[in-house]
CSV table of C-alpha atoms and ligand atoms in Angstrom, one decimal:
chain,number,residue,atom,x,y,z
A,6,UNK,CA,-0.1,-6.8,-29.2
A,7,UNK,CA,-1.5,-3.5,-28.2
A,8,UNK,CA,0.7,-1.1,-26.2
A,9,UNK,CA,0.2,-0.5,-22.5
A,10,UNK,CA,-0.1,2.9,-20.9
A,11,UNK,CA,0.2,3.1,-17.1
A,12,UNK,CA,-0.7,6.3,-15.3
A,13,UNK,CA,0.0,6.7,-11.6
A,14,UNK,CA,0.6,9.7,-9.3
A,15,UNK,CA,4.3,8.9,-9.0
A,16,UNK,CA,6.4,7.0,-11.6
A,17,UNK,CA,9.3,4.7,-10.8
A,18,UNK,CA,11.9,5.8,-13.4
A,19,UNK,CA,14.9,3.4,-13.3
A,20,UNK,CA,18.0,5.1,-12.1
A,21,UNK,CA,21.6,4.1,-12.9
A,22,UNK,CA,21.2,0.9,-10.8
A,23,UNK,CA,18.3,-0.2,-13.0
A,24,UNK,CA,14.9,-1.5,-12.1
A,25,UNK,CA,16.3,-4.0,-9.6
A,26,UNK,CA,16.6,-1.3,-7.0
A,27,UNK,CA,12.9,-0.6,-7.1
A,28,UNK,CA,10.1,-2.4,-5.2
A,29,UNK,CA,8.1,-5.3,-6.5
A,30,UNK,CA,5.2,-3.3,-7.9
A,31,UNK,CA,7.5,-1.1,-9.9
A,32,UNK,CA,9.4,-4.1,-11.2
A,33,UNK,CA,6.2,-5.9,-12.3
A,34,UNK,CA,4.8,-2.8,-14.0
A,35,UNK,CA,8.1,-2.2,-15.8
A,36,UNK,CA,8.1,-5.8,-16.9
A,37,UNK,CA,4.5,-5.5,-18.2
A,38,UNK,CA,5.4,-2.4,-20.1
A,39,UNK,CA,8.6,-3.9,-21.6
A,40,UNK,CA,6.6,-6.9,-22.9
A,41,UNK,CA,4.2,-4.8,-24.9
A,42,UNK,CA,6.1,-1.5,-25.2
A,43,UNK,CA,4.4,1.5,-23.7
A,44,UNK,CA,4.3,4.6,-21.7
A,45,UNK,CA,4.3,5.3,-17.9
A,46,UNK,CA,3.0,8.7,-17.1
A,47,UNK,CA,2.7,10.6,-13.8
A,48,UNK,CA,3.8,13.5,-11.6
A,49,UNK,CA,7.6,14.2,-11.3
A,50,UNK,CA,7.2,14.9,-7.6
A,51,UNK,CA,8.4,18.5,-8.3
A,52,UNK,CA,6.6,21.8,-8.2
A,53,UNK,CA,6.8,24.4,-10.9
A,54,UNK,CA,6.1,27.1,-8.3
A,55,UNK,CA,3.3,29.4,-9.5
A,56,UNK,CA,4.0,29.1,-13.2
A,57,UNK,CA,2.3,26.6,-15.6
A,58,UNK,CA,4.4,23.4,-15.8
A,59,UNK,CA,6.6,22.8,-18.8
A,60,UNK,CA,5.4,20.2,-21.4
A,61,UNK,CA,5.9,16.5,-20.4
A,62,UNK,CA,9.5,15.4,-20.0
A,63,UNK,CA,9.9,12.2,-22.0
A,64,UNK,CA,12.7,9.6,-21.2
A,65,UNK,CA,13.1,6.6,-23.4
A,66,UNK,CA,14.3,3.3,-21.9
A,67,UNK,CA,14.1,0.4,-24.4
A,68,UNK,CA,10.5,0.3,-25.6
A,69,UNK,CA,9.3,2.2,-22.5
A,70,UNK,CA,8.7,5.9,-22.5
A,71,UNK,CA,8.5,7.6,-19.1
A,72,UNK,CA,6.5,10.8,-19.2
A,73,UNK,CA,6.7,13.2,-16.3
A,74,UNK,CA,5.0,16.4,-15.5
A,75,UNK,CA,5.6,18.9,-12.7
A,76,UNK,CA,2.6,20.4,-10.9
A,77,UNK,CA,2.1,24.0,-9.7
A,78,UNK,CA,2.7,24.5,-6.0
A,79,UNK,CA,-1.0,25.2,-5.5
A,80,UNK,CA,-1.9,21.9,-7.2
A,81,UNK,CA,0.6,20.0,-5.0
A,82,UNK,CA,-1.0,21.5,-1.9
A,83,UNK,CA,-4.6,21.2,-3.0
A,84,UNK,CA,-4.8,18.1,-5.1
A,85,UNK,CA,-2.0,15.9,-3.6
A,86,UNK,CA,-1.6,17.0,0.1
A,87,UNK,CA,-5.2,18.3,0.2
A,88,UNK,CA,-7.9,16.2,-1.4
A,89,UNK,CA,-5.9,13.0,-2.1
A,90,UNK,CA,-4.2,12.7,1.2
A,91,UNK,CA,-6.5,14.6,3.6
A,92,UNK,CA,-9.9,13.5,2.2
A,93,UNK,CA,-9.7,10.3,0.1
A,94,UNK,CA,-7.0,8.6,2.1
A,95,UNK,CA,-8.6,9.0,5.5
A,96,UNK,CA,-12.1,8.3,4.2
A,97,UNK,CA,-11.0,5.1,2.5
A,98,UNK,CA,-9.3,4.1,5.7
A,99,UNK,CA,-12.5,4.7,7.7
A,100,UNK,CA,-11.1,7.8,9.5
A,101,UNK,CA,-14.0,10.3,9.1
A,102,UNK,CA,-12.5,12.2,12.0
A,103,UNK,CA,-9.4,13.1,10.0
A,104,UNK,CA,-11.0,14.1,6.7
A,105,UNK,CA,-10.6,17.8,6.0
A,106,UNK,CA,-13.0,18.9,3.3
A,107,UNK,CA,-12.4,22.1,1.4
A,108,UNK,CA,-14.0,23.3,-1.8
A,109,UNK,CA,-10.7,24.6,-3.2
A,110,UNK,CA,-9.1,21.2,-2.7
A,111,UNK,CA,-11.9,19.3,-4.2
A,112,UNK,CA,-11.9,21.5,-7.3
A,113,UNK,CA,-8.1,21.2,-7.6
A,114,UNK,CA,-8.4,17.4,-7.6
A,115,UNK,CA,-10.7,17.4,-10.6
A,116,UNK,CA,-8.7,20.1,-12.3
A,117,UNK,CA,-5.4,18.2,-12.0
A,118,UNK,CA,-7.1,15.1,-13.3
A,119,UNK,CA,-8.2,17.1,-16.4
A,120,UNK,CA,-4.7,18.4,-16.7
A,121,UNK,CA,-3.3,14.9,-16.7
A,122,UNK,CA,-5.8,13.8,-19.3
A,123,UNK,CA,-4.8,16.7,-21.6
A,124,UNK,CA,-1.2,15.9,-21.3
A,125,UNK,CA,-1.7,12.2,-21.8
A,126,UNK,CA,-4.1,12.1,-24.7
A,127,UNK,CA,-1.6,13.1,-27.4
A,128,UNK,CA,0.5,10.1,-26.5
A,129,UNK,CA,-2.3,7.6,-26.8
A,130,UNK,CA,-2.8,5.5,-30.0
A,131,UNK,CA,-6.2,4.0,-30.8
A,132,UNK,CA,-5.5,0.4,-29.7
A,133,UNK,CA,-3.4,1.2,-26.6
A,134,UNK,CA,-4.8,-0.1,-23.3
A,135,UNK,CA,-4.6,2.3,-20.4
A,136,UNK,CA,-4.2,1.2,-16.7
A,137,UNK,CA,-4.7,3.9,-14.1
A,138,UNK,CA,-3.5,3.4,-10.5
A,139,UNK,CA,-4.9,4.5,-7.2
A,140,UNK,CA,-7.0,7.1,-5.5
A,141,UNK,CA,-5.2,10.2,-6.8
A,142,UNK,CA,-6.6,9.6,-10.3
A,143,UNK,CA,-10.2,8.4,-10.0
A,144,UNK,CA,-11.6,11.0,-12.5
A,145,UNK,CA,-9.0,10.4,-15.2
A,146,UNK,CA,-11.1,8.0,-17.4
A,147,UNK,CA,-14.1,10.3,-17.3
A,148,UNK,CA,-11.8,13.1,-18.5
A,149,UNK,CA,-10.3,11.0,-21.3
A,150,UNK,CA,-13.7,9.9,-22.4
A,151,UNK,CA,-14.8,13.5,-22.5
A,152,UNK,CA,-11.9,14.1,-25.0
A,153,UNK,CA,-13.3,11.3,-27.2
A,154,UNK,CA,-10.9,8.5,-26.3
A,155,UNK,CA,-12.4,5.0,-26.9
A,156,UNK,CA,-9.5,2.9,-25.5
A,157,UNK,CA,-10.0,0.2,-22.9
A,158,UNK,CA,-9.3,1.9,-19.6
A,159,UNK,CA,-8.8,0.0,-16.3
A,160,UNK,CA,-8.3,1.2,-12.7
A,161,UNK,CA,-6.7,-0.5,-9.8
A,162,UNK,CA,-7.3,0.8,-6.2
A,163,UNK,CA,-4.4,0.0,-3.9
A,164,UNK,CA,-6.2,1.1,-0.7
A,165,UNK,CA,-9.5,-0.1,0.8
A,166,UNK,CA,-12.9,0.9,-0.5
A,167,UNK,CA,-15.3,1.8,2.3
A,168,UNK,CA,-19.0,1.1,2.7
A,169,UNK,CA,-21.6,3.6,1.6
A,170,UNK,CA,-22.2,5.1,5.1
A,171,UNK,CA,-18.5,6.0,5.3
A,172,UNK,CA,-18.1,7.1,1.7
A,173,UNK,CA,-21.2,9.3,1.6
A,174,UNK,CA,-19.8,11.6,4.3
A,175,UNK,CA,-17.7,12.9,1.5
A,176,UNK,CA,-19.5,15.8,-0.2
A,177,UNK,CA,-18.4,14.9,-3.7
A,178,UNK,CA,-19.1,11.1,-3.4
A,179,UNK,CA,-21.4,11.1,-6.4
A,180,UNK,CA,-18.7,12.6,-8.7
A,181,UNK,CA,-16.2,10.1,-7.4
A,182,UNK,CA,-18.6,7.2,-8.0
A,183,UNK,CA,-19.3,8.6,-11.5
A,184,UNK,CA,-15.5,8.7,-12.1
A,185,UNK,CA,-15.1,5.1,-11.1
A,186,UNK,CA,-18.1,4.1,-13.3
A,187,UNK,CA,-16.3,5.5,-16.4
A,188,UNK,CA,-13.7,2.7,-16.4
A,189,UNK,CA,-14.0,-0.6,-18.3
A,190,UNK,CA,-12.6,-2.6,-15.4
A,191,UNK,CA,-12.2,-1.7,-11.7
A,192,UNK,CA,-9.7,-3.7,-9.6
A,193,UNK,CA,-9.9,-3.9,-5.8
A,194,UNK,CA,-7.6,-5.6,-3.4
A,195,UNK,CA,-10.3,-7.9,-1.9
A,196,UNK,CA,-13.8,-9.0,-2.5
A,197,UNK,CA,-14.9,-7.0,0.6
A,198,UNK,CA,-13.8,-3.8,-1.1
A,199,UNK,CA,-15.6,-4.9,-4.3
A,200,UNK,CA,-18.8,-5.6,-2.2
A,201,UNK,CA,-18.5,-2.1,-0.6
A,202,UNK,CA,-18.2,-0.5,-4.0
A,203,UNK,CA,-21.3,-2.4,-5.2
A,204,UNK,CA,-23.1,-1.3,-2.1
A,205,UNK,CA,-22.2,2.3,-2.7
A,206,UNK,CA,-23.4,2.1,-6.3
A,207,UNK,CA,-26.7,0.6,-5.3
A,208,UNK,CA,-27.5,2.6,-2.2
A,209,UNK,CA,-28.8,5.7,-3.9
A,210,UNK,CA,-29.7,4.2,-7.2
A,211,UNK,CA,-26.5,5.4,-8.9
A,212,UNK,CA,-26.1,2.1,-10.7
A,213,UNK,CA,-27.0,-1.6,-10.7
A,214,UNK,CA,-25.1,-4.9,-10.5
A,215,UNK,CA,-26.5,-6.9,-13.4
A,216,UNK,CA,-24.7,-10.1,-12.4
A,217,UNK,CA,-21.7,-10.6,-10.0
A,218,UNK,CA,-19.0,-8.1,-11.0
A,219,UNK,CA,-20.9,-6.7,-13.9
A,220,UNK,CA,-22.3,-3.2,-13.4
A,221,UNK,CA,-24.2,-0.5,-15.2
A,222,UNK,CA,-24.1,3.2,-14.2
A,223,UNK,CA,-24.4,6.5,-15.9
A,224,UNK,CA,-25.2,4.8,-19.2
A,225,UNK,CA,-22.0,2.7,-19.1
A,226,UNK,CA,-21.4,-1.0,-18.6
A,227,UNK,CA,-18.2,-2.1,-16.7
A,228,UNK,CA,-16.8,-4.8,-14.6
A,229,UNK,CA,-15.2,-5.0,-11.2
A,230,UNK,CA,-13.1,-7.7,-9.6
A,231,UNK,CA,-10.8,-8.5,-6.7
A,232,UNK,CA,-7.1,-8.7,-7.7
A,233,UNK,CA,-5.0,-9.1,-4.6
A,234,UNK,CA,-1.6,-7.6,-5.2
A,235,UNK,CA,1.4,-9.9,-4.6
A,236,UNK,CA,5.2,-9.4,-4.2
A,237,UNK,CA,8.1,-10.7,-6.2
A,238,UNK,CA,8.2,-13.7,-3.9
A,239,UNK,CA,11.0,-15.8,-5.3
A,240,UNK,CA,13.4,-12.8,-5.7
A,241,UNK,CA,12.6,-11.5,-2.2
A,242,UNK,CA,13.2,-15.0,-0.7
A,243,UNK,CA,16.6,-15.0,-2.5
A,244,UNK,CA,17.5,-11.6,-1.1
A,245,UNK,CA,16.8,-12.9,2.4
A,246,UNK,CA,18.8,-16.1,1.9
A,247,UNK,CA,21.8,-14.1,0.8
A,248,UNK,CA,21.4,-11.3,3.3
A,249,UNK,CA,23.1,-13.1,6.3
A,250,UNK,CA,26.4,-12.1,4.7
A,251,UNK,CA,25.5,-8.4,4.5
A,252,UNK,CA,27.4,-6.3,7.0
A,253,UNK,CA,24.4,-4.4,8.2
A,254,UNK,CA,22.4,-7.6,8.8
A,255,UNK,CA,25.4,-9.1,10.6
A,256,UNK,CA,25.7,-6.1,12.8
A,257,UNK,CA,22.0,-6.2,13.6
A,258,UNK,CA,22.2,-9.8,14.6
A,259,UNK,CA,25.2,-9.2,16.9
A,260,UNK,CA,23.6,-6.2,18.5
A,261,UNK,CA,20.5,-8.2,19.4
A,262,UNK,CA,22.8,-10.5,21.4
A,263,UNK,CA,20.7,-13.7,21.2
A,264,UNK,CA,17.4,-12.0,22.2
A,265,UNK,CA,14.2,-12.8,20.2
A,266,UNK,CA,13.6,-10.1,17.6
A,267,UNK,CA,10.1,-8.7,16.9
A,268,UNK,CA,10.0,-6.6,13.8
A,269,UNK,CA,7.5,-3.9,12.5
A,270,UNK,CA,8.1,-2.1,9.2
A,271,UNK,CA,5.7,0.6,8.1
A,272,UNK,CA,5.5,4.0,6.5
A,273,UNK,CA,4.7,6.4,9.3
A,274,UNK,CA,1.0,6.5,8.8
A,275,UNK,CA,-2.0,6.6,11.2
A,276,UNK,CA,-3.6,3.7,9.2
A,277,UNK,CA,-0.7,1.4,10.3
A,278,UNK,CA,-1.7,1.1,14.0
A,279,UNK,CA,1.8,1.8,15.3
A,280,UNK,CA,0.8,3.4,18.6
A,281,UNK,CA,-1.7,0.6,19.4
A,282,UNK,CA,1.2,-1.9,18.5
A,283,UNK,CA,3.6,-0.3,20.9
A,284,UNK,CA,0.9,-0.5,23.6
A,285,UNK,CA,0.5,-4.2,22.8
A,286,UNK,CA,4.3,-4.7,23.1
A,287,UNK,CA,4.4,-3.0,26.4
A,288,UNK,CA,1.4,-5.1,27.6
A,289,UNK,CA,3.1,-8.3,26.4
A,290,UNK,CA,6.2,-7.5,28.5
A,291,UNK,CA,4.1,-6.5,31.5
A,292,UNK,CA,2.0,-9.7,31.3
A,293,UNK,CA,5.0,-11.9,30.6
A,294,UNK,CA,7.8,-10.7,32.8
A,295,UNK,CA,9.9,-13.8,31.9
A,296,UNK,CA,10.4,-12.2,28.5
A,297,UNK,CA,11.8,-9.0,30.0
A,298,UNK,CA,15.4,-8.5,28.7
A,299,UNK,CA,14.9,-11.4,26.3
A,300,UNK,CA,13.2,-9.7,23.4
A,301,UNK,CA,13.9,-6.6,21.2
A,302,UNK,CA,11.2,-4.9,19.2
A,303,UNK,CA,12.6,-3.2,16.1
A,304,UNK,CA,10.2,-0.7,14.5
A,305,UNK,CA,11.5,0.6,11.1
A,306,UNK,CA,9.4,3.5,10.1
A,307,UNK,CA,10.4,6.0,7.3
A,308,UNK,CA,8.6,9.3,7.6
A,309,UNK,CA,6.0,10.0,5.0
A,310,UNK,CA,3.8,12.9,3.9
A,311,UNK,CA,5.4,15.1,6.6
A,312,UNK,CA,3.8,18.2,5.0
A,313,UNK,CA,0.3,16.9,6.0
A,314,UNK,CA,-0.4,18.1,9.6
A,315,UNK,CA,-1.9,14.7,10.8
A,316,UNK,CA,1.4,13.0,9.8
A,317,UNK,CA,3.6,15.5,11.5
A,318,UNK,CA,1.6,15.2,14.7
A,319,UNK,CA,1.9,11.4,14.5
A,320,UNK,CA,5.7,11.6,14.1
A,321,UNK,CA,5.9,13.3,17.5
A,322,UNK,CA,3.3,11.0,19.1
A,323,UNK,CA,5.1,7.7,18.1
A,324,UNK,CA,8.6,9.0,19.0
A,325,UNK,CA,7.3,10.1,22.4
A,326,UNK,CA,5.5,6.8,23.0
A,327,UNK,CA,8.5,4.7,22.1
A,328,UNK,CA,10.6,6.8,24.5
A,329,UNK,CA,8.0,6.5,27.3
A,330,UNK,CA,7.8,2.7,27.0
A,331,UNK,CA,11.5,2.3,26.9
A,332,UNK,CA,11.7,4.5,30.0
A,333,UNK,CA,9.0,2.5,31.8
A,334,UNK,CA,10.0,-1.1,31.0
A,335,UNK,CA,13.7,-0.8,30.0
A,336,UNK,CA,16.6,-1.6,32.3
A,337,UNK,CA,20.2,-0.4,32.4
A,338,UNK,CA,21.3,-3.1,30.0
A,339,UNK,CA,18.2,-3.5,27.9
A,340,UNK,CA,16.5,-1.1,25.4
A,341,UNK,CA,13.2,-2.8,24.6
A,342,UNK,CA,12.2,-0.8,21.5
A,343,UNK,CA,14.5,0.3,18.8
A,344,UNK,CA,12.7,2.9,16.7
A,345,UNK,CA,14.2,4.0,13.4
A,346,UNK,CA,12.9,6.6,10.9
A,347,UNK,CA,14.9,5.5,7.9
A,348,UNK,CA,14.5,3.8,4.6
A,349,UNK,CA,16.3,0.5,4.2
A,350,UNK,CA,17.4,-1.2,1.0
A,351,UNK,CA,15.3,-4.2,0.0
A,352,UNK,CA,18.2,-6.8,0.5
A,353,UNK,CA,18.9,-5.5,4.0
A,354,UNK,CA,15.2,-5.3,4.8
A,355,UNK,CA,14.8,-8.9,3.7
A,356,UNK,CA,17.7,-9.9,6.0
A,357,UNK,CA,16.1,-8.1,9.0
A,358,UNK,CA,12.8,-9.8,8.4
A,359,UNK,CA,14.6,-13.2,8.4
A,360,UNK,CA,16.3,-12.4,11.7
A,361,UNK,CA,12.9,-11.7,13.4
A,362,UNK,CA,11.1,-14.4,15.3
A,363,UNK,CA,7.8,-12.4,14.9
A,364,UNK,CA,6.6,-10.1,12.2
A,365,UNK,CA,4.2,-7.7,13.8
A,366,UNK,CA,1.9,-6.2,11.1
A,367,UNK,CA,-1.1,-4.6,12.8
A,368,UNK,CA,-2.7,-1.9,10.6
A,369,UNK,CA,-6.1,-0.5,11.7
A,370,UNK,CA,-7.1,-0.7,8.0
A,371,UNK,CA,-4.9,-1.6,5.0
A,372,UNK,CA,-5.7,-2.3,1.3
A,373,UNK,CA,-3.3,-5.3,1.2
A,374,UNK,CA,-0.1,-4.7,3.2
A,375,UNK,CA,3.0,-6.0,1.4
A,376,UNK,CA,5.1,-6.0,4.5
A,377,UNK,CA,3.1,-9.0,5.7
A,378,UNK,CA,3.9,-10.9,2.5
A,379,UNK,CA,7.6,-9.8,2.5
A,380,UNK,CA,8.0,-11.0,6.0
A,381,UNK,CA,6.7,-14.5,5.1
A,382,UNK,CA,8.8,-14.7,1.9
A,383,UNK,CA,12.0,-13.8,3.8
A,384,UNK,CA,11.8,-16.6,6.4
A,385,UNK,CA,14.2,-19.5,6.7
A,386,UNK,CA,12.2,-22.6,5.7
A,387,UNK,CA,13.9,-24.7,8.4
A,388,UNK,CA,13.2,-22.2,11.2
A,389,UNK,CA,10.6,-19.7,10.1
A,390,UNK,CA,9.2,-16.9,12.2
A,391,UNK,CA,5.5,-16.2,13.0
A,392,UNK,CA,3.4,-13.5,11.3
A,393,UNK,CA,1.0,-11.7,13.7
A,394,UNK,CA,-1.4,-9.9,11.3
A,395,UNK,CA,-4.3,-7.5,11.7
A,396,UNK,CA,-7.6,-8.9,10.5
A,397,UNK,CA,-8.2,-5.5,8.9
A,398,UNK,CA,-5.4,-5.9,6.4
A,399,UNK,CA,-6.3,-7.2,2.9
A,400,UNK,CA,-3.5,-9.7,3.3
A,401,UNK,CA,-5.5,-11.4,6.2
A,402,UNK,CA,-7.9,-12.8,3.5
A,403,UNK,CA,-5.0,-14.8,2.0
A,404,UNK,CA,-2.4,-15.5,4.7
A,405,UNK,CA,-4.2,-18.2,6.6
A,406,UNK,CA,-1.1,-19.3,8.6
A,407,UNK,CA,-0.8,-16.0,10.4
A,408,UNK,CA,-2.0,-15.3,13.9
A,409,UNK,CA,-4.9,-12.9,13.2
A,410,UNK,CA,-5.5,-10.1,15.7
A,411,UNK,CA,-7.8,-7.2,16.2
A,412,UNK,CA,-5.3,-4.3,16.5
A,413,UNK,CA,-7.8,-2.3,18.7
A,414,UNK,CA,-7.6,-5.1,21.2
A,415,UNK,CA,-4.3,-4.5,23.0
A,416,UNK,CA,-4.6,-7.5,25.3
A,417,UNK,CA,-5.5,-9.8,22.3
A,418,UNK,CA,-2.4,-8.6,20.3
A,419,UNK,CA,-0.2,-9.0,23.4
A,420,UNK,CA,-1.4,-12.6,23.8
A,421,UNK,CA,-0.8,-13.3,20.1
A,422,UNK,CA,2.7,-11.9,20.5
A,423,UNK,CA,3.3,-14.3,23.4
A,424,UNK,CA,1.9,-17.2,21.4
A,425,UNK,CA,4.1,-16.3,18.4
A,426,UNK,CA,7.3,-16.0,20.5
A,427,UNK,CA,6.6,-19.4,22.1
A,428,UNK,CA,5.3,-21.3,19.1
A,429,UNK,CA,6.9,-24.7,18.6
A,430,UNK,CA,9.0,-25.3,15.5
A,431,UNK,CA,6.7,-27.8,13.9
A,432,UNK,CA,3.7,-25.5,14.0
A,433,UNK,CA,5.8,-22.6,12.7
A,434,UNK,CA,6.9,-24.7,9.8
A,435,UNK,CA,3.4,-25.9,8.9
A,436,UNK,CA,1.9,-22.4,9.1
A,437,UNK,CA,4.7,-20.9,7.1
A,438,UNK,CA,4.7,-23.5,4.3
A,439,UNK,CA,1.0,-22.9,3.4
A,440,UNK,CA,1.5,-19.2,3.2
A,441,UNK,CA,4.7,-19.4,1.2
A,442,UNK,CA,3.2,-21.7,-1.4
A,443,UNK,CA,0.3,-19.3,-1.8
A,444,UNK,CA,2.7,-16.3,-2.2
A,445,UNK,CA,4.9,-18.2,-4.7
A,446,UNK,CA,1.9,-19.0,-6.8
A,447,UNK,CA,0.2,-15.6,-6.5
A,448,UNK,CA,3.1,-13.2,-7.0
A,449,UNK,CA,3.1,-9.7,-8.4
A,450,UNK,CA,3.5,-10.8,-12.0
A,451,UNK,CA,0.5,-13.1,-11.7
A,452,UNK,CA,-1.5,-10.1,-10.3
A,453,UNK,CA,-0.4,-8.0,-13.2
A,454,UNK,CA,-1.3,-10.6,-15.8
A,455,UNK,CA,-4.7,-11.4,-14.3
A,456,UNK,CA,-5.7,-7.7,-14.3
A,457,UNK,CA,-4.4,-7.1,-17.9
A,458,UNK,CA,-6.1,-10.2,-19.3
A,459,UNK,CA,-9.4,-9.1,-17.9
A,460,UNK,CA,-8.9,-5.6,-19.1
A,461,UNK,CA,-8.2,-6.8,-22.6
A,462,UNK,CA,-11.3,-9.0,-22.7
A,463,UNK,CA,-14.3,-7.2,-24.1
B,23,ADQ,P1,1.6,1.2,1.6
B,23,ADQ,O1,0.6,1.9,2.5
B,23,ADQ,O2,2.9,2.0,1.4
B,23,ADQ,O3,1.0,0.7,0.2
B,23,ADQ,P2,2.6,-1.6,2.1
B,23,ADQ,O4,1.7,-2.5,1.3
B,23,ADQ,O5,3.0,-2.3,3.4
B,23,ADQ,O6,2.0,-0.2,2.4
B,23,ADQ,O7,3.9,-1.3,1.3
B,23,ADQ,C1,5.0,-0.7,1.8
B,23,ADQ,C2,6.2,-1.0,1.1
B,23,ADQ,O8,7.2,-0.1,1.5
B,23,ADQ,C3,6.8,-2.4,1.3
B,23,ADQ,O9,7.2,-2.9,0.1
B,23,ADQ,C4,7.9,-2.2,2.3
B,23,ADQ,O10,8.9,-3.1,2.2
B,23,ADQ,C5,8.4,-0.8,2.0
B,23,ADQ,N1,8.9,-0.2,3.2
B,23,ADQ,C6,8.3,0.1,4.3
B,23,ADQ,N2,9.1,0.6,5.2
B,23,ADQ,C7,10.3,0.7,4.6
B,23,ADQ,C8,11.6,1.1,5.1
B,23,ADQ,N3,11.9,1.6,6.3
B,23,ADQ,N4,12.7,0.9,4.2
B,23,ADQ,C9,12.4,0.4,2.9
B,23,ADQ,N5,11.2,0.0,2.5
B,23,ADQ,C10,10.2,0.1,3.3
B,23,ADQ,C11,-0.2,0.9,-0.4
B,23,ADQ,C12,-1.4,0.4,0.3
B,23,ADQ,C13,-1.3,-1.0,0.7
B,23,ADQ,C14,-1.0,-1.9,-0.5
B,23,ADQ,C15,0.1,-1.3,-1.3
B,23,ADQ,C16,0.3,-2.0,-2.7
B,23,ADQ,O11,-1.7,1.2,1.5
B,23,ADQ,O12,-2.4,-1.5,1.4
B,23,ADQ,O13,-0.6,-3.2,-0.1
B,23,ADQ,O14,-0.1,0.1,-1.6
B,23,ADQ,O15,-0.9,-2.1,-3.4
């Protein structure tokens, strides 16, 4: 069997606790690598200052080689914080207002991809298959082809792909589309993202769709498909089942004092709709005074990308809003919103999801949203909670038992919250069972296998 080479901006190198400490995606990719042997290459997360990074640092673990490179400080600022996170991320999440174009950043993005290609190429053997992940590395295949590599190369995009009218606001959209067209297989989270991609290709005659999912562009034939990413459903459900005994989960249960718990778990990111969600919670309490003092909303939000100005501004905005709402609707013996900026271990997170009567997952736009899936997997089959889910998350295409909401509609979300809190047990069980069966069948290993099977097929 041919070896697998995975390339992603960040690499999950197992620490002393082993792979079990990592999230589902890292575990699934490590399993795929271990099955075939291979290499996982990416950025170390460190800067080499203003000097050229040292050669790749290789770490062997069984038949997997982890290959890490540092980046210069300029590249960290221009490629990662700049073009990837201040242009591609907002554009792919339909936030034209937040995109900050700069020639330097765009040039750095392509330069770093070339640098990655040059570092990777010496490790590649002729029959290896290469799987590139996410928006940081779109031009990588084109660079590898330029160097003469003939391997099969696939790409999976973890975030949404926007329609042509949105994408074309980006000055280098043609180069980005050309980059995508150099792969053999493009994986998107949902068929809507795939349709948007096909629309972008056709709009200005950059390429054609010969038959569904079969494209030609820039003299190259390639395929595209929807491969919805899953979680490690069975393992996560097991974490949740055992978590009741965990001291942190016990303390959380005691501190809620019999109130209904609503949970939100998101990286602090403007795409996640956290401020709209807090508004909806406040509206729910205002419209349903009987629930005053009888619910607690726990929002767990680790900071992310704090070096990017839009994220720093958001940290202040959310903290201030949570404080304002607590001041407005709280009482001397009731703090309605508990807002935590911390990372939580997966077993404890699973236990907290299970305690919650409602999982509130309301991104304004999201490729998939694994939190929605984790919340479902963590529920007690005899007394499951209710998932309130944004229709703009990829997960909404699959999780049919959720209460779907439009996160821009504060009243609508508040009403769904009320419906979730009051939902009878039988309806909760029925909705949950369908979603759980789907998640058990379509877990992250299945996603990985489906993509790799299609990538291998000529
Ligand atoms: P993200 O935008 O990071 O992922 P999501 O899919 O929800 O969004 O994954 C977040 C992960 O981080 C989850 O596994 C969650 O448990 C974990 N997490 C969040 N808060 C945490 C906390 N406080 N402590 C510990 N863990 C926490 C991107 C795309 C998504 C896509 C995924 C995978 O934006 O749309 O679903 O990649 O493809």
